[in-house]
Coordinates of C-alpha atoms in Angstrom, one line a residue:
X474 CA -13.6 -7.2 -14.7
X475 CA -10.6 -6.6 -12.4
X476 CA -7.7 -4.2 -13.0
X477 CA -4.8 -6.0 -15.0
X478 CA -2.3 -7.3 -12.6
X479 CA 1.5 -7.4 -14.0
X480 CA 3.4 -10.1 -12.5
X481 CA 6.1 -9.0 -10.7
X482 CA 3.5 -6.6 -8.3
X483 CA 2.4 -9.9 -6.7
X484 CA 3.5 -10.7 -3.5
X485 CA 2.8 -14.6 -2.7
X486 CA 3.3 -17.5 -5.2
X487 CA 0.2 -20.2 -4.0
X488 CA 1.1 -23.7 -5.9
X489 CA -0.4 -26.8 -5.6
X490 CA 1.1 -28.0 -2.7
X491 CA -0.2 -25.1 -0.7
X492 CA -4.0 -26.0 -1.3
X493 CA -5.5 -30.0 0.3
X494 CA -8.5 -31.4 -0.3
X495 CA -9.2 -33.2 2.8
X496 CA -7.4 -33.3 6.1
X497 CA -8.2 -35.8 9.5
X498 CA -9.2 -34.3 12.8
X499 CA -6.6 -36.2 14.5
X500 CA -3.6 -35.0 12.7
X501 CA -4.1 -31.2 14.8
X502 CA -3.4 -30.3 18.3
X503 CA -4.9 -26.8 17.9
X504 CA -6.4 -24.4 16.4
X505 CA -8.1 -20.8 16.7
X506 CA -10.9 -18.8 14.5
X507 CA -10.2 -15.4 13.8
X508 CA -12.2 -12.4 12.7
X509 CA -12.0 -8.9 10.7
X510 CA -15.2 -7.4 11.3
X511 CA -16.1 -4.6 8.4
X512 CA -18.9 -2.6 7.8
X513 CA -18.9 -0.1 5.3
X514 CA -16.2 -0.1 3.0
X515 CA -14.4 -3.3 3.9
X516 CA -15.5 -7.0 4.6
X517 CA -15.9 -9.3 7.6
X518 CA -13.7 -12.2 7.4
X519 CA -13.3 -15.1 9.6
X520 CA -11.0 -18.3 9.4
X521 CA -10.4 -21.2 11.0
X522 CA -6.5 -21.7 11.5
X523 CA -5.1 -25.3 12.5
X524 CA -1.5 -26.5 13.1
X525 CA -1.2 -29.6 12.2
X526 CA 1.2 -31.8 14.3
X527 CA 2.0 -34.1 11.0
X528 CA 3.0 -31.6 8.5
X529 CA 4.4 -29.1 11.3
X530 CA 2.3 -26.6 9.1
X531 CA -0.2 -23.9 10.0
X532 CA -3.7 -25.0 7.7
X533 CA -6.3 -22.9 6.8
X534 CA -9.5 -25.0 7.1
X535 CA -12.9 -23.0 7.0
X536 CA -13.9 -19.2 5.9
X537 CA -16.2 -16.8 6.0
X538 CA -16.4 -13.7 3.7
X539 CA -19.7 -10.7 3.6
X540 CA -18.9 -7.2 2.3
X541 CA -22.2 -4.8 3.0
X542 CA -20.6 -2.6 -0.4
X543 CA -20.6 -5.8 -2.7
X544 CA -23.2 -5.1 -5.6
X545 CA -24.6 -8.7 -4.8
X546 CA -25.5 -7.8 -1.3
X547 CA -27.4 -4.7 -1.1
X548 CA -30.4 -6.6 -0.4
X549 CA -28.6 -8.4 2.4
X550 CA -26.6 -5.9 4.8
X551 CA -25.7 -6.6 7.5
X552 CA -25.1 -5.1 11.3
X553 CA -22.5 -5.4 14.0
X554 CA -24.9 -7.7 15.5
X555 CA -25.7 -10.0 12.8
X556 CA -21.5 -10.0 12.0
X557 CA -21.4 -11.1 15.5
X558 CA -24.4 -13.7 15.6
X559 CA -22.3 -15.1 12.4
X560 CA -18.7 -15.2 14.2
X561 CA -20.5 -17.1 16.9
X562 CA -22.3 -19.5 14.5
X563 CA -18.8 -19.6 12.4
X564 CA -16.8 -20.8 16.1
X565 CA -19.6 -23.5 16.7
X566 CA -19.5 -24.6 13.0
X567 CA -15.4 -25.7 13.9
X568 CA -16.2 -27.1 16.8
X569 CA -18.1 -29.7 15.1
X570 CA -15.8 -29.6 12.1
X571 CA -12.9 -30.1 14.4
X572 CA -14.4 -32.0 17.0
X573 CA -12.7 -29.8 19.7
X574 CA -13.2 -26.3 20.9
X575 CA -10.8 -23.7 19.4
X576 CA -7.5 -22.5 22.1
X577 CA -9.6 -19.0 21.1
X578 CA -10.9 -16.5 19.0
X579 CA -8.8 -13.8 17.8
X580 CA -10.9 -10.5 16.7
X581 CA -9.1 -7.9 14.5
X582 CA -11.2 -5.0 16.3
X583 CA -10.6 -3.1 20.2
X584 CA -12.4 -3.6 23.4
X585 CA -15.3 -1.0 23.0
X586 CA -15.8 -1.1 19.3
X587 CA -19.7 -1.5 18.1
X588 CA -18.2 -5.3 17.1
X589 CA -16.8 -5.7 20.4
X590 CA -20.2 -4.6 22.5
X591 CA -22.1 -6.8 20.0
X592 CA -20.2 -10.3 20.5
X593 CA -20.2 -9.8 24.1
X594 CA -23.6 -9.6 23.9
X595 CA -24.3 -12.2 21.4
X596 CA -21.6 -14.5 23.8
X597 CA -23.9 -13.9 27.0
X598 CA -27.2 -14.4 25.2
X599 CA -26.3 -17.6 23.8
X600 CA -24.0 -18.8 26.9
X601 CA -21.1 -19.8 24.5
X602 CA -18.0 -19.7 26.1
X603 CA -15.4 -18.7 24.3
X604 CA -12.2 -17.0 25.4
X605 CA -11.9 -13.5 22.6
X606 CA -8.7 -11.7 22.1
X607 CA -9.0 -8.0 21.0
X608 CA -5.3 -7.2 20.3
X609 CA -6.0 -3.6 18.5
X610 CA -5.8 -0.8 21.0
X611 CA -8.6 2.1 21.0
X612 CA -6.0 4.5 19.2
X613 CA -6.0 1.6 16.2
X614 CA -2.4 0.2 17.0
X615 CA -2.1 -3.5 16.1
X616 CA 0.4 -6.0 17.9
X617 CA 1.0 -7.4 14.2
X618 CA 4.0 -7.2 12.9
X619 CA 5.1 -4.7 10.4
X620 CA 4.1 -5.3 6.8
X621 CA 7.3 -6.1 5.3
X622 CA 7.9 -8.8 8.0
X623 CA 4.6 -10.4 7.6
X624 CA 4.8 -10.4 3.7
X625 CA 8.5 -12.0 4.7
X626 CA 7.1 -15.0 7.2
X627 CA 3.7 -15.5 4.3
X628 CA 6.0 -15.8 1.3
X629 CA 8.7 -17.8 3.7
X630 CA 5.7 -20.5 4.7
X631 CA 4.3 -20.9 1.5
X632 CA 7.5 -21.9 -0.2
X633 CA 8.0 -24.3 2.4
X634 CA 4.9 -26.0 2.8
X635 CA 4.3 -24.7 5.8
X636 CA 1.0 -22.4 4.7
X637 CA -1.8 -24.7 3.8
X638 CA -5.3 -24.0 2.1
X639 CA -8.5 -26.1 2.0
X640 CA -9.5 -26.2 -1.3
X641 CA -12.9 -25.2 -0.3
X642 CA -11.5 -21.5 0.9
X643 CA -11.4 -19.8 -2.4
X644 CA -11.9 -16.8 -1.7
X645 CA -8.8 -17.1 0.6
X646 CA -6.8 -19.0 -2.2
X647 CA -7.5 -16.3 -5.2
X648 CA -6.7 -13.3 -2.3
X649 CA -3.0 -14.6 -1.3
X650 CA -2.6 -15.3 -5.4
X651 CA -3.9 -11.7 -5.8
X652 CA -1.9 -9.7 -3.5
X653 CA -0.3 -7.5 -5.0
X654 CA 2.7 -4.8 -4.1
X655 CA 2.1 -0.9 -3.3
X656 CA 4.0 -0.5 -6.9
X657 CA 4.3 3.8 -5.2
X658 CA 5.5 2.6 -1.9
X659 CA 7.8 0.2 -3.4
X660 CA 9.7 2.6 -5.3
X661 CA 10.7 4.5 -2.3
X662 CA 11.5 0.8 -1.1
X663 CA 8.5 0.2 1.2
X664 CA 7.3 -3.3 0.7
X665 CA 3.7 -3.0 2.1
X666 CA 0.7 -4.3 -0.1
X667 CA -2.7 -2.8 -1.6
X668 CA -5.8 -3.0 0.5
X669 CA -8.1 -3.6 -2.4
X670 CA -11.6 -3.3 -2.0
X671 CA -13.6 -4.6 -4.8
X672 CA -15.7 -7.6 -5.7
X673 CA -13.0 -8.9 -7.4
X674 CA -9.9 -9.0 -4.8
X675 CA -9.4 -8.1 -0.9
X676 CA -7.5 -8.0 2.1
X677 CA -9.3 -8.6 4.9
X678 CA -8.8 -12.7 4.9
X679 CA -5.0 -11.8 4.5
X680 CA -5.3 -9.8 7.8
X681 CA -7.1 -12.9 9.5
X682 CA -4.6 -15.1 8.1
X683 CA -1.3 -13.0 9.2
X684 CA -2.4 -13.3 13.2

């Protein structure tokens, strides 16, 4: 069971008209995948993010989700490589899903990480083109925003429609409907959230969602 979670500690209010049960191919002009890779503690993400020229909204159309720490997955751990073998797998996957290549990938890692080495590799043996941002320097600075600015533009998006969900990304549903405040930091009147690693409740596809 998960820890009790009082009300007014959650961040983003997900209703109804945030989460679609089928969308048409035509309806986007873009879209990108993006990646968290994580191997010990944290999970390895991925999502497949779409604007959609209709709606004018941003829509959340395919996940991925592993976490080596998860009780249900010590018999299946996994490596840099396979993580990267999966990414590539997960691009291809929306380029049939979307019937168009992705603008690119985004990958919440550095140039030089073990992640990085591994999808260049897994890129040249498998001649997939694909054009890979890496927008974390080697000193782990991000070019995100700060936290209370992108829990500002999430809950902003969401209220107006303009953050959609297939239906079919629970995990990514239940984690925006989840996050919850740093109830400490806000008392000194940080707004940042809780990176909560569990097999109930994480961050990671909020940090693939917030690029």
């Amino acid at each position: 069971m998960g820890q009790r979670v009082v009300a007014e500690d959650l961040i983003y209010n997900v209703t109804p008209d945030n989460v679609i049960s089928r969308f048409s191919n035509s309806d986007y002009a873009s879209y990108i995948c993006v990646g968290d890779p994580g191997i010990t503690i944290s999970a390895t993400a991925f999502i497949l993010a779409a604007y959609n020229k209709q709606t004018k909204s941003l829509d959340i159309l395919k996940s991925y989700h592993h976490r080596n720490a998860d009780k249900a997955n010590q018999a299946n751990q996994k490596t840099s490589a396979q993580y990267a073998a999966d990414f590539v797998q997960f691009v291809k996957d929306s380029e049939e899903l979307m019937g168009f290549a992705p603008q690119l990938a985004i990958v919440d890692s550095f140039n030089g990480s073990d992640f990085y080495y591994a999808l260049m590799a897994e890129l040249r043996r498998q001649r997939f083109p694909l054009v890979v941002k890496f927008p974390i320097d080697s000193e782990g600075k991000t070019k995100k925003e700060d936290m209370k600015t992108r829990i500002m533009l999430g809950t902003s998006l969401l209220y107006r429609k303009k953050l959609r969900i297939m239906d079919t990304c629970r995990d990514v549903i239940s984690d925006f409907k989840d996050a919850q405040y740093d109830s400490k930091q806000l008392e000194k009147g940080v707004e940042t959230r809780l990176d909560t690693f569990d097999e109930n409740g994480h961050a990671d596809l909020l940090d693939c969602a917030e690029y």
